[in-house]
PDB file of C-alpha atoms and ligand atoms in Angstrom:
ATOM      1  CA  MET H   1     -12.818 -33.506  12.825  1.00 66.00           C
ATOM      2  CA  GLY H   2     -10.667 -31.753  15.384  1.00 69.00           C
ATOM      3  CA  PRO H   3     -10.508 -28.046  16.048  1.00 71.00           C
ATOM      4  CA  GLU H   4      -7.248 -27.744  14.063  1.00 81.00           C
ATOM      5  CA  THR H   5      -8.956 -28.641  10.760  1.00 91.00           C
ATOM      6  CA  PRO H   6     -10.458 -25.620   9.037  1.00 96.00           C
ATOM      7  CA  ILE H   7     -14.265 -25.756   9.087  1.00 96.00           C
ATOM      8  CA  LEU H   8     -14.268 -24.887   5.383  1.00 97.00           C
ATOM      9  CA  GLU H   9     -11.680 -25.375   2.658  1.00 98.00           C
ATOM     10  CA  VAL H  10     -12.462 -24.127  -0.836  1.00 98.00           C
ATOM     11  CA  GLU H  11      -9.931 -24.936  -3.549  1.00 98.00           C
ATOM     12  CA  GLY H  12      -9.829 -24.094  -7.236  1.00 98.00           C
ATOM     13  CA  LEU H  13     -13.554 -23.368  -7.242  1.00 98.00           C
ATOM     14  CA  THR H  14     -14.907 -22.571 -10.687  1.00 98.00           C
ATOM     15  CA  VAL H  15     -18.562 -21.868 -11.457  1.00 98.00           C
ATOM     16  CA  ARG H  16     -19.848 -21.367 -14.987  1.00 98.00           C
ATOM     17  CA  TYR H  17     -23.230 -20.328 -16.342  1.00 97.00           C
ATOM     18  CA  GLY H  18     -23.110 -21.354 -19.982  1.00 96.00           C
ATOM     19  CA  ARG H  19     -20.005 -19.673 -21.332  1.00 96.00           C
ATOM     20  CA  ARG H  20     -19.786 -17.108 -18.542  1.00 96.00           C
ATOM     21  CA  THR H  21     -17.294 -17.861 -15.775  1.00 98.00           C
ATOM     22  CA  ALA H  22     -18.707 -16.459 -12.521  1.00 98.00           C
ATOM     23  CA  VAL H  23     -16.109 -17.953 -10.154  1.00 98.00           C
ATOM     24  CA  ASP H  24     -12.629 -18.601 -11.461  1.00 98.00           C
ATOM     25  CA  GLY H  25     -10.331 -20.878  -9.454  1.00 98.00           C
ATOM     26  CA  LEU H  26     -11.251 -19.402  -6.084  1.00 98.00           C
ATOM     27  CA  GLY H  27      -9.526 -20.718  -2.964  1.00 98.00           C
ATOM     28  CA  PHE H  28      -9.786 -19.816   0.728  1.00 98.00           C
ATOM     29  CA  SER H  29     -10.369 -21.498   4.053  1.00 98.00           C
ATOM     30  CA  ILE H  30     -12.193 -20.619   7.254  1.00 98.00           C
ATOM     31  CA  GLU H  31     -10.982 -21.530  10.723  1.00 96.00           C
ATOM     32  CA  ARG H  32     -13.056 -22.560  13.770  1.00 95.00           C
ATOM     33  CA  GLU H  33     -14.873 -19.693  15.464  1.00 95.00           C
ATOM     34  CA  GLU H  34     -13.871 -17.377  12.653  1.00 97.00           C
ATOM     35  CA  ILE H  35     -16.166 -14.780  11.087  1.00 98.00           C
ATOM     36  CA  PHE H  36     -15.126 -14.512   7.467  1.00 98.00           C
ATOM     37  CA  GLY H  37     -16.369 -11.875   5.046  1.00 98.00           C
ATOM     38  CA  LEU H  38     -16.590 -12.334   1.278  1.00 98.00           C
ATOM     39  CA  LEU H  39     -16.525  -8.920  -0.371  1.00 98.00           C
ATOM     40  CA  GLY H  40     -16.683  -7.866  -3.998  1.00 98.00           C
ATOM     41  CA  PRO H  41     -18.607  -5.636  -6.396  1.00 97.00           C
ATOM     42  CA  ASN H  42     -21.985  -6.682  -7.831  1.00 95.00           C
ATOM     43  CA  GLY H  43     -21.541  -9.773  -9.970  1.00 95.00           C
ATOM     44  CA  ALA H  44     -18.153 -10.641  -8.433  1.00 97.00           C
ATOM     45  CA  GLY H  45     -19.267 -14.225  -7.723  1.00 97.00           C
ATOM     46  CA  LYS H  46     -20.118 -14.119  -4.013  1.00 97.00           C
ATOM     47  CA  THR H  47     -23.599 -15.680  -4.199  1.00 95.00           C
ATOM     48  CA  SER H  48     -22.375 -18.236  -6.743  1.00 96.00           C
ATOM     49  CA  THR H  49     -19.643 -19.274  -4.298  1.00 97.00           C
ATOM     50  CA  LEU H  50     -22.144 -19.634  -1.451  1.00 96.00           C
ATOM     51  CA  SER H  51     -24.524 -21.649  -3.608  1.00 93.00           C
ATOM     52  CA  VAL H  52     -21.834 -24.258  -4.288  1.00 94.00           C
ATOM     53  CA  ILE H  53     -20.925 -24.484  -0.592  1.00 95.00           C
ATOM     54  CA  GLU H  54     -24.640 -24.889   0.202  1.00 91.00           C
ATOM     55  CA  GLY H  55     -24.849 -27.711  -2.331  1.00 88.00           C
ATOM     56  CA  LEU H  56     -27.369 -25.879  -4.525  1.00 86.00           C
ATOM     57  CA  GLN H  57     -25.029 -25.725  -7.461  1.00 91.00           C
ATOM     58  CA  ARG H  58     -22.397 -27.991  -9.001  1.00 93.00           C
ATOM     59  CA  PRO H  59     -19.053 -26.379  -9.656  1.00 97.00           C
ATOM     60  CA  ALA H  60     -17.356 -26.764 -13.050  1.00 98.00           C
ATOM     61  CA  ALA H  61     -14.163 -27.469 -11.094  1.00 98.00           C
ATOM     62  CA  GLY H  62     -12.705 -27.360  -7.618  1.00 98.00           C
ATOM     63  CA  THR H  63     -13.434 -28.825  -4.212  1.00 97.00           C
ATOM     64  CA  VAL H  64     -15.369 -27.787  -1.128  1.00 96.00           C
ATOM     65  CA  VAL H  65     -14.368 -29.544   2.093  1.00 96.00           C
ATOM     66  CA  ILE H  66     -16.557 -28.944   5.143  1.00 96.00           C
ATOM     67  CA  ASP H  67     -15.254 -30.106   8.529  1.00 94.00           C
ATOM     68  CA  GLY H  68     -12.955 -32.511   6.727  1.00 93.00           C
ATOM     69  CA  ASP H  69     -15.650 -34.024   4.470  1.00 92.00           C
ATOM     70  CA  ASP H  70     -15.704 -33.498   0.737  1.00 92.00           C
ATOM     71  CA  ALA H  71     -19.089 -31.916   0.104  1.00 89.00           C
ATOM     72  CA  ARG H  72     -19.591 -34.103  -2.983  1.00 86.00           C
ATOM     73  CA  ASN H  73     -18.976 -37.454  -1.300  1.00 84.00           C
ATOM     74  CA  ALA H  74     -20.876 -36.864   1.944  1.00 81.00           C
ATOM     75  CA  PRO H  75     -23.651 -34.462   1.087  1.00 80.00           C
ATOM     76  CA  LEU H  76     -25.985 -35.393   3.978  1.00 81.00           C
ATOM     77  CA  ALA H  77     -23.341 -35.476   6.707  1.00 82.00           C
ATOM     78  CA  VAL H  78     -22.120 -32.171   5.394  1.00 85.00           C
ATOM     79  CA  LYS H  79     -25.503 -30.502   5.151  1.00 83.00           C
ATOM     80  CA  SER H  80     -26.327 -31.063   8.814  1.00 86.00           C
ATOM     81  CA  LYS H  81     -23.267 -28.978   9.667  1.00 92.00           C
ATOM     82  CA  LEU H  82     -24.425 -25.989   7.646  1.00 94.00           C
ATOM     83  CA  GLY H  83     -26.870 -23.246   8.489  1.00 93.00           C
ATOM     84  CA  VAL H  84     -28.226 -21.209   5.617  1.00 91.00           C
ATOM     85  CA  GLN H  85     -30.272 -18.055   5.892  1.00 86.00           C
ATOM     86  CA  LEU H  86     -33.221 -18.477   3.575  1.00 70.00           C
ATOM     87  CA  GLN H  87     -34.895 -15.616   1.810  1.00 64.00           C
ATOM     88  CA  ALA H  88     -37.667 -14.482   4.160  1.00 58.00           C
ATOM     89  CA  THR H  89     -40.254 -14.788   1.370  1.00 63.00           C
ATOM     90  CA  SER H  90     -39.951 -18.567   1.257  1.00 71.00           C
ATOM     91  CA  PHE H  91     -41.869 -19.174   4.534  1.00 84.00           C
ATOM     92  CA  GLN H  92     -45.505 -20.291   4.681  1.00 83.00           C
ATOM     93  CA  ASP H  93     -46.857 -16.958   5.758  1.00 82.00           C
ATOM     94  CA  GLU H  94     -50.191 -18.082   7.274  1.00 90.00           C
ATOM     95  CA  LEU H  95     -48.450 -20.117   9.979  1.00 93.00           C
ATOM     96  CA  THR H  96     -47.558 -18.472  13.280  1.00 95.00           C
ATOM     97  CA  ILE H  97     -43.974 -17.955  14.334  1.00 95.00           C
ATOM     98  CA  GLU H  98     -44.288 -20.698  16.934  1.00 94.00           C
ATOM     99  CA  GLN H  99     -45.717 -23.163  14.372  1.00 94.00           C
ATOM    100  CA  LEU H 100     -42.981 -22.341  11.903  1.00 93.00           C
ATOM    101  CA  ALA H 101     -40.345 -22.658  14.618  1.00 94.00           C
ATOM    102  CA  ARG H 102     -41.618 -26.163  15.433  1.00 93.00           C
ATOM    103  CA  LEU H 103     -41.816 -27.082  11.787  1.00 92.00           C
ATOM    104  CA  TYR H 104     -38.224 -26.127  11.013  1.00 89.00           C
ATOM    105  CA  ALA H 105     -36.830 -27.610  14.227  1.00 91.00           C
ATOM    106  CA  GLY H 106     -38.687 -30.809  13.278  1.00 90.00           C
ATOM    107  CA  LEU H 107     -37.151 -30.843   9.799  1.00 86.00           C
ATOM    108  CA  TYR H 108     -33.752 -31.064  11.482  1.00 85.00           C
ATOM    109  CA  GLY H 109     -35.001 -33.870  13.725  1.00 85.00           C
ATOM    110  CA  LEU H 110     -35.044 -31.652  16.822  1.00 88.00           C
ATOM    111  CA  ARG H 111     -37.781 -32.128  19.400  1.00 89.00           C
ATOM    112  CA  LEU H 112     -37.762 -28.822  21.235  1.00 90.00           C
ATOM    113  CA  THR H 113     -39.994 -28.125  24.236  1.00 92.00           C
ATOM    114  CA  ARG H 114     -42.045 -24.975  24.361  1.00 91.00           C
ATOM    115  CA  ASP H 115     -39.504 -23.409  26.732  1.00 93.00           C
ATOM    116  CA  GLU H 116     -36.656 -24.292  24.396  1.00 93.00           C
ATOM    117  CA  ILE H 117     -38.475 -22.768  21.445  1.00 93.00           C
ATOM    118  CA  ASP H 118     -39.159 -19.639  23.486  1.00 92.00           C
ATOM    119  CA  ALA H 119     -35.526 -19.394  24.517  1.00 91.00           C
ATOM    120  CA  ARG H 120     -34.380 -19.644  20.909  1.00 90.00           C
ATOM    121  CA  LEU H 121     -36.969 -17.163  19.696  1.00 93.00           C
ATOM    122  CA  SER H 122     -35.708 -14.800  22.416  1.00 90.00           C
ATOM    123  CA  GLU H 123     -32.218 -15.088  20.954  1.00 84.00           C
ATOM    124  CA  VAL H 124     -33.514 -13.343  17.840  1.00 86.00           C
ATOM    125  CA  GLY H 125     -35.859 -11.051  19.772  1.00 87.00           C
ATOM    126  CA  LEU H 126     -39.048 -12.759  18.568  1.00 93.00           C
ATOM    127  CA  ALA H 127     -40.465 -14.451  21.684  1.00 93.00           C
ATOM    128  CA  GLU H 128     -43.153 -11.772  21.966  1.00 95.00           C
ATOM    129  CA  GLU H 129     -44.229 -12.409  18.377  1.00 96.00           C
ATOM    130  CA  ARG H 130     -44.725 -16.159  18.753  1.00 94.00           C
ATOM    131  CA  ALA H 131     -48.489 -16.107  18.143  1.00 96.00           C
ATOM    132  CA  LYS H 132     -48.328 -13.867  15.066  1.00 96.00           C
ATOM    133  CA  PRO H 133     -48.563 -15.200  11.542  1.00 95.00           C
ATOM    134  CA  PHE H 134     -45.298 -14.760   9.672  1.00 93.00           C
ATOM    135  CA  LYS H 135     -46.845 -12.349   7.185  1.00 92.00           C
ATOM    136  CA  ARG H 136     -47.622  -9.860   9.956  1.00 94.00           C
ATOM    137  CA  LEU H 137     -43.992  -9.456  11.006  1.00 92.00           C
ATOM    138  CA  SER H 138     -42.035  -6.407   9.864  1.00 90.00           C
ATOM    139  CA  GLY H 139     -39.300  -6.876   7.265  1.00 86.00           C
ATOM    140  CA  GLY H 140     -36.585  -6.818   9.921  1.00 86.00           C
ATOM    141  CA  GLN H 141     -38.494  -9.311  12.095  1.00 90.00           C
ATOM    142  CA  GLN H 142     -38.934 -11.620   9.099  1.00 90.00           C
ATOM    143  CA  GLN H 143     -35.217 -11.457   8.486  1.00 88.00           C
ATOM    144  CA  ARG H 144     -34.572 -12.280  12.140  1.00 88.00           C
ATOM    145  CA  PHE H 145     -36.852 -15.295  11.843  1.00 91.00           C
ATOM    146  CA  SER H 146     -34.879 -16.537   8.870  1.00 90.00           C
ATOM    147  CA  LEU H 147     -31.772 -16.297  11.076  1.00 89.00           C
ATOM    148  CA  PHE H 148     -33.576 -18.356  13.742  1.00 91.00           C
ATOM    149  CA  VAL H 149     -34.164 -21.091  11.154  1.00 90.00           C
ATOM    150  CA  ALA H 150     -30.566 -20.917   9.962  1.00 91.00           C
ATOM    151  CA  VAL H 151     -29.166 -21.587  13.438  1.00 91.00           C
ATOM    152  CA  VAL H 152     -31.907 -23.746  15.013  1.00 89.00           C
ATOM    153  CA  HIS H 153     -29.778 -26.920  14.655  1.00 89.00           C
ATOM    154  CA  ARG H 154     -26.618 -25.178  15.962  1.00 89.00           C
ATOM    155  CA  PRO H 155     -24.639 -25.452  12.713  1.00 93.00           C
ATOM    156  CA  LEU H 156     -20.841 -25.528  12.668  1.00 95.00           C
ATOM    157  CA  LEU H 157     -20.808 -23.160   9.697  1.00 96.00           C
ATOM    158  CA  LEU H 158     -23.374 -20.441   9.110  1.00 96.00           C
ATOM    159  CA  LEU H 159     -23.681 -18.987   5.601  1.00 96.00           C
ATOM    160  CA  LEU H 160     -25.196 -15.525   5.305  1.00 95.00           C
ATOM    161  CA  ASP H 161     -25.660 -13.688   2.006  1.00 93.00           C
ATOM    162  CA  GLU H 162     -25.871  -9.951   2.753  1.00 92.00           C
ATOM    163  CA  PRO H 163     -27.522 -10.523   6.148  1.00 91.00           C
ATOM    164  CA  THR H 164     -27.848  -6.851   7.055  1.00 90.00           C
ATOM    165  CA  ALA H 165     -29.033  -5.467   3.719  1.00 87.00           C
ATOM    166  CA  GLY H 166     -32.207  -3.482   4.452  1.00 82.00           C
ATOM    167  CA  LEU H 167     -31.852  -3.532   8.247  1.00 84.00           C
ATOM    168  CA  ASP H 168     -31.945  -0.340  10.324  1.00 87.00           C
ATOM    169  CA  PRO H 169     -28.822   0.568  12.352  1.00 92.00           C
ATOM    170  CA  GLN H 170     -30.343  -0.889  15.550  1.00 88.00           C
ATOM    171  CA  SER H 171     -31.110  -4.255  13.968  1.00 86.00           C
ATOM    172  CA  ARG H 172     -27.738  -4.273  12.276  1.00 91.00           C
ATOM    173  CA  ARG H 173     -25.914  -3.811  15.585  1.00 93.00           C
ATOM    174  CA  GLN H 174     -28.099  -6.482  17.153  1.00 88.00           C
ATOM    175  CA  LEU H 175     -27.259  -8.907  14.380  1.00 90.00           C
ATOM    176  CA  TRP H 176     -23.552  -8.185  14.777  1.00 93.00           C
ATOM    177  CA  ARG H 177     -23.837  -9.012  18.485  1.00 91.00           C
ATOM    178  CA  ARG H 178     -25.666 -12.251  17.678  1.00 88.00           C
ATOM    179  CA  LEU H 179     -23.003 -13.267  15.199  1.00 92.00           C
ATOM    180  CA  GLU H 180     -20.364 -12.710  17.864  1.00 92.00           C
ATOM    181  CA  GLY H 181     -22.413 -14.923  20.205  1.00 87.00           C
ATOM    182  CA  LEU H 182     -22.756 -17.716  17.646  1.00 87.00           C
ATOM    183  CA  ARG H 183     -19.034 -17.643  17.024  1.00 88.00           C
ATOM    184  CA  GLY H 184     -18.422 -17.841  20.772  1.00 82.00           C
ATOM    185  CA  ASP H 185     -20.361 -21.123  20.836  1.00 81.00           C
ATOM    186  CA  GLY H 186     -17.877 -22.792  18.506  1.00 84.00           C
ATOM    187  CA  GLY H 187     -19.561 -21.921  15.221  1.00 93.00           C
ATOM    188  CA  SER H 188     -17.954 -20.267  12.224  1.00 97.00           C
ATOM    189  CA  ILE H 189     -19.622 -17.763   9.927  1.00 97.00           C
ATOM    190  CA  LEU H 190     -19.196 -16.956   6.248  1.00 98.00           C
ATOM    191  CA  LEU H 191     -21.012 -13.794   5.249  1.00 97.00           C
ATOM    192  CA  THR H 192     -21.100 -11.518   2.238  1.00 96.00           C
ATOM    193  CA  THR H 193     -21.468  -7.795   2.598  1.00 96.00           C
ATOM    194  CA  HIS H 194     -21.138  -4.545   0.701  1.00 96.00           C
ATOM    195  CA  SER H 195     -20.541  -2.668   3.946  1.00 96.00           C
ATOM    196  CA  MET H 196     -16.919  -1.900   4.746  1.00 97.00           C
ATOM    197  CA  GLU H 197     -18.054  -0.837   8.206  1.00 97.00           C
ATOM    198  CA  GLU H 198     -19.596  -4.269   8.739  1.00 97.00           C
ATOM    199  CA  ALA H 199     -16.509  -6.051   7.429  1.00 98.00           C
ATOM    200  CA  GLN H 200     -14.355  -4.100   9.877  1.00 97.00           C
ATOM    201  CA  ALA H 201     -16.770  -4.442  12.785  1.00 96.00           C
ATOM    202  CA  VAL H 202     -17.397  -8.209  12.693  1.00 97.00           C
ATOM    203  CA  CYS H 203     -15.035 -10.012  10.334  1.00 98.00           C
ATOM    204  CA  ASP H 204     -11.808 -11.545  11.611  1.00 98.00           C
ATOM    205  CA  ARG H 205     -10.677 -11.921   8.005  1.00 98.00           C
ATOM    206  CA  ILE H 206     -12.071 -10.944   4.644  1.00 98.00           C
ATOM    207  CA  ALA H 207     -11.482 -11.862   1.024  1.00 98.00           C
ATOM    208  CA  ILE H 208     -12.038  -9.332  -1.730  1.00 98.00           C
ATOM    209  CA  ILE H 209     -12.963 -10.972  -5.033  1.00 98.00           C
ATOM    210  CA  ASP H 210     -13.732  -9.583  -8.475  1.00 97.00           C
ATOM    211  CA  HIS H 211     -14.694 -11.407 -11.670  1.00 97.00           C
ATOM    212  CA  GLY H 212     -14.627 -14.579  -9.586  1.00 98.00           C
ATOM    213  CA  ILE H 213     -10.945 -14.138  -8.766  1.00 98.00           C
ATOM    214  CA  LEU H 214      -9.416 -13.691  -5.321  1.00 98.00           C
ATOM    215  CA  LEU H 215      -7.664 -10.315  -5.088  1.00 98.00           C
ATOM    216  CA  VAL H 216      -6.677 -10.198  -1.450  1.00 98.00           C
ATOM    217  CA  ILE H 217      -7.307 -12.071   1.792  1.00 98.00           C
ATOM    218  CA  GLY H 218      -6.493 -11.142   5.389  1.00 98.00           C
ATOM    219  CA  ALA H 219      -7.605  -9.215   8.459  1.00 98.00           C
ATOM    220  CA  PRO H 220      -9.247  -5.906   7.469  1.00 98.00           C
ATOM    221  CA  ALA H 221      -6.667  -3.781   9.295  1.00 98.00           C
ATOM    222  CA  GLU H 222      -3.817  -5.842   7.875  1.00 98.00           C
ATOM    223  CA  ILE H 223      -5.162  -5.396   4.323  1.00 98.00           C
ATOM    224  CA  VAL H 224      -5.420  -1.621   4.770  1.00 98.00           C
ATOM    225  CA  ALA H 225      -1.864  -1.516   6.128  1.00 98.00           C
ATOM    226  CA  ARG H 226      -0.608  -3.637   3.227  1.00 98.00           C
ATOM    227  CA  TYR H 227      -2.078  -1.373   0.535  1.00 97.00           C
ATOM    228  CA  ARG H 228      -1.865   2.066   2.149  1.00 96.00           C
ATOM    229  CA  ASP H 229       0.946   3.186  -0.151  1.00 96.00           C
ATOM    230  CA  ASP H 230      -0.326   1.478  -3.302  1.00 97.00           C
ATOM    231  CA  PRO H 231      -0.826   4.082  -6.078  1.00 96.00           C
ATOM    232  CA  ARG H 232      -4.134   2.406  -7.132  1.00 95.00           C
ATOM    233  CA  VAL H 233      -5.439   3.023  -3.622  1.00 96.00           C
ATOM    234  CA  LEU H 234      -3.968   6.507  -3.090  1.00 95.00           C
ATOM    235  CA  LYS H 235      -5.757   7.635  -6.256  1.00 93.00           C
ATOM    236  CA  TYR H 236      -9.108   7.271  -4.441  1.00 93.00           C
ATOM    237  CA  ALA H 237      -8.111   8.061  -0.859  1.00 93.00           C
ATOM    238  CA  HIS H 238      -9.009  11.334   0.793  1.00 93.00           C
ATOM    239  CA  GLY H 239      -6.411  11.374   3.534  1.00 93.00           C
ATOM    240  CA  GLU H 240      -5.458   8.152   5.319  1.00 95.00           C
ATOM    241  CA  PRO H 241      -6.572   5.197   3.108  1.00 96.00           C
ATOM    242  CA  THR H 242      -9.615   3.263   4.358  1.00 97.00           C
ATOM    243  CA  LEU H 243     -10.764  -0.280   3.596  1.00 98.00           C
ATOM    244  CA  GLU H 244     -13.177   1.198   1.050  1.00 97.00           C
ATOM    245  CA  ASP H 245     -10.286   2.993  -0.683  1.00 97.00           C
ATOM    246  CA  VAL H 246      -8.438  -0.328  -0.904  1.00 98.00           C
ATOM    247  CA  PHE H 247     -11.583  -2.048  -2.190  1.00 98.00           C
ATOM    248  CA  ILE H 248     -12.122   0.583  -4.912  1.00 97.00           C
ATOM    249  CA  GLY H 249      -8.416   0.754  -5.691  1.00 96.00           C
ATOM    250  CA  LEU H 250      -8.229  -3.016  -6.302  1.00 97.00           C
ATOM    251  CA  THR H 251     -11.585  -3.496  -8.057  1.00 97.00           C
ATOM    252  CA  GLY H 252     -11.804  -0.206  -9.971  1.00 93.00           C
ATOM    253  CA  SER H 253     -14.387   2.540  -9.786  1.00 84.00           C
ATOM    254  CA  ASP H 254     -16.603   1.415 -12.677  1.00 86.00           C
ATOM    255  CA  ILE H 255     -20.158   0.446 -11.860  1.00 83.00           C
ATOM    256  CA  ARG H 256     -20.942  -3.201 -12.694  1.00 79.00           C
ATOM    257  CA  GLU H 257     -23.698  -4.518 -14.934  1.00 65.00           C
TER     258      GLU H 257
HETATM  259  N1  LIG P 301     -28.379 -18.355 -12.505  1.00 73.57           N
HETATM  260  C1  LIG P 301     -27.520 -17.617 -13.241  1.00 73.57           C
HETATM  261  N2  LIG P 301     -27.502 -17.739 -14.593  1.00 73.57           N
HETATM  262  C2  LIG P 301     -26.633 -17.034 -15.344  1.00 73.57           C
HETATM  263  N3  LIG P 301     -25.742 -16.183 -14.852  1.00 73.57           N
HETATM  264  C3  LIG P 301     -25.702 -16.014 -13.530  1.00 73.57           C
HETATM  265  C4  LIG P 301     -26.606 -16.716 -12.656  1.00 73.57           C
HETATM  266  N4  LIG P 301     -26.343 -16.348 -11.376  1.00 73.57           N
HETATM  267  C5  LIG P 301     -25.333 -15.449 -11.456  1.00 73.57           C
HETATM  268  N5  LIG P 301     -24.958 -15.252 -12.739  1.00 73.57           N
HETATM  269  C6  LIG P 301     -23.855 -14.363 -13.194  1.00 73.57           C
HETATM  270  O1  LIG P 301     -22.672 -14.776 -12.529  1.00 73.57           O
HETATM  271  C7  LIG P 301     -21.919 -13.656 -12.102  1.00 73.57           C
HETATM  272  C8  LIG P 301     -21.744 -13.705 -10.576  1.00 73.57           C
HETATM  273  O2  LIG P 301     -23.014 -13.529  -9.949  1.00 73.57           O
HETATM  274  P1  LIG P 301     -23.210 -13.603  -8.377  1.00 73.57           P
HETATM  275  O3  LIG P 301     -24.657 -13.563  -8.127  1.00 73.57           O
HETATM  276  O4  LIG P 301     -22.448 -14.763  -7.872  1.00 73.57           O
HETATM  277  O5  LIG P 301     -22.501 -12.251  -7.921  1.00 73.57           O
HETATM  278  P2  LIG P 301     -22.500 -11.533  -6.491  1.00 73.57           P
HETATM  279  O6  LIG P 301     -21.069 -11.292  -6.171  1.00 73.57           O
HETATM  280  O7  LIG P 301     -23.315 -12.295  -5.546  1.00 73.57           O
HETATM  281  O8  LIG P 301     -23.178 -10.119  -6.829  1.00 73.57           O
HETATM  282  P3  LIG P 301     -24.130  -9.157  -5.911  1.00 73.57           P
HETATM  283  O9  LIG P 301     -23.201  -8.328  -5.090  1.00 73.57           O
HETATM  284  O10 LIG P 301     -24.806  -8.305  -6.954  1.00 73.57           O
HETATM  285  O11 LIG P 301     -25.052 -10.020  -5.146  1.00 73.57           O
HETATM  286  C9  LIG P 301     -22.667 -12.421 -12.598  1.00 73.57           C
HETATM  287  O12 LIG P 301     -22.094 -12.053 -13.819  1.00 73.57           O
HETATM  288  C10 LIG P 301     -24.082 -12.919 -12.779  1.00 73.57           C
HETATM  289  O13 LIG P 301     -24.725 -12.192 -13.787  1.00 73.57           O
HETATM  290 MG1  LIG P 302     -25.024 -11.866  -4.454  1.00 73.57          MG
END
């Protein structure tokens, strides 16, 4: 599909667990080279939305179109276009980083030379760790390796569920820079985050959802400007309203679950 088609189009997406509706008619689309943030309180339906896009879960209703292909009709063609950051704990932890790198490149049908593997490990700052078993990496290094796996096949759309949770400020900044780089190469990114700072620093547009429903979508600065005089937002603002004030104003101040 051409660069005019959105890389992702989600329409009327509904996800149910038994009688509970986790995602309720959600719709949004992501353009080429866009970094898009999905925000919402705990239990809002962010991970459920990602799991349908990843093909791990069947929606009760709605469609997911990736690069012009309906995800239901062309699951294999679609999957090769996606990169998904796996939970770090799911790697065989006795294998070295270099062995794992080969293994996962191989699963995508890539035959990478040693230099190519090194270059890609360098992208995530792990070239020096290539001979170490996975289990001897630090938490942040393990997370970086899971990003390596997610992008090893140069996906058109990268899906990241809270990619910077648990990272120190240095690693967080590094990841933000990497995401900018991946976007520059023609890829698009869908990430979830609870950090307003992150949403403002890296996301071109965000959607705020709650109870599986879309509340607002747009560029972070545009959303703040739109709601700066809203009484729900002013109630929580100390001075000039921030994105967090808008978030709390629209989703309420009650703690979830
Ligand atoms: N496998 C499951 N079985 C039953 N209910 C589920 C399941 N997964 C999620 N839910 C429920 O669906 C709703 C949405 O959950 P989801 O994990 O999508 O939220 P989230 O926005 O990712 O939250 P968080 O910010 O805490 O990660 C919640 O009410 C949750 O309890
Ligand atoms: Mg989640």
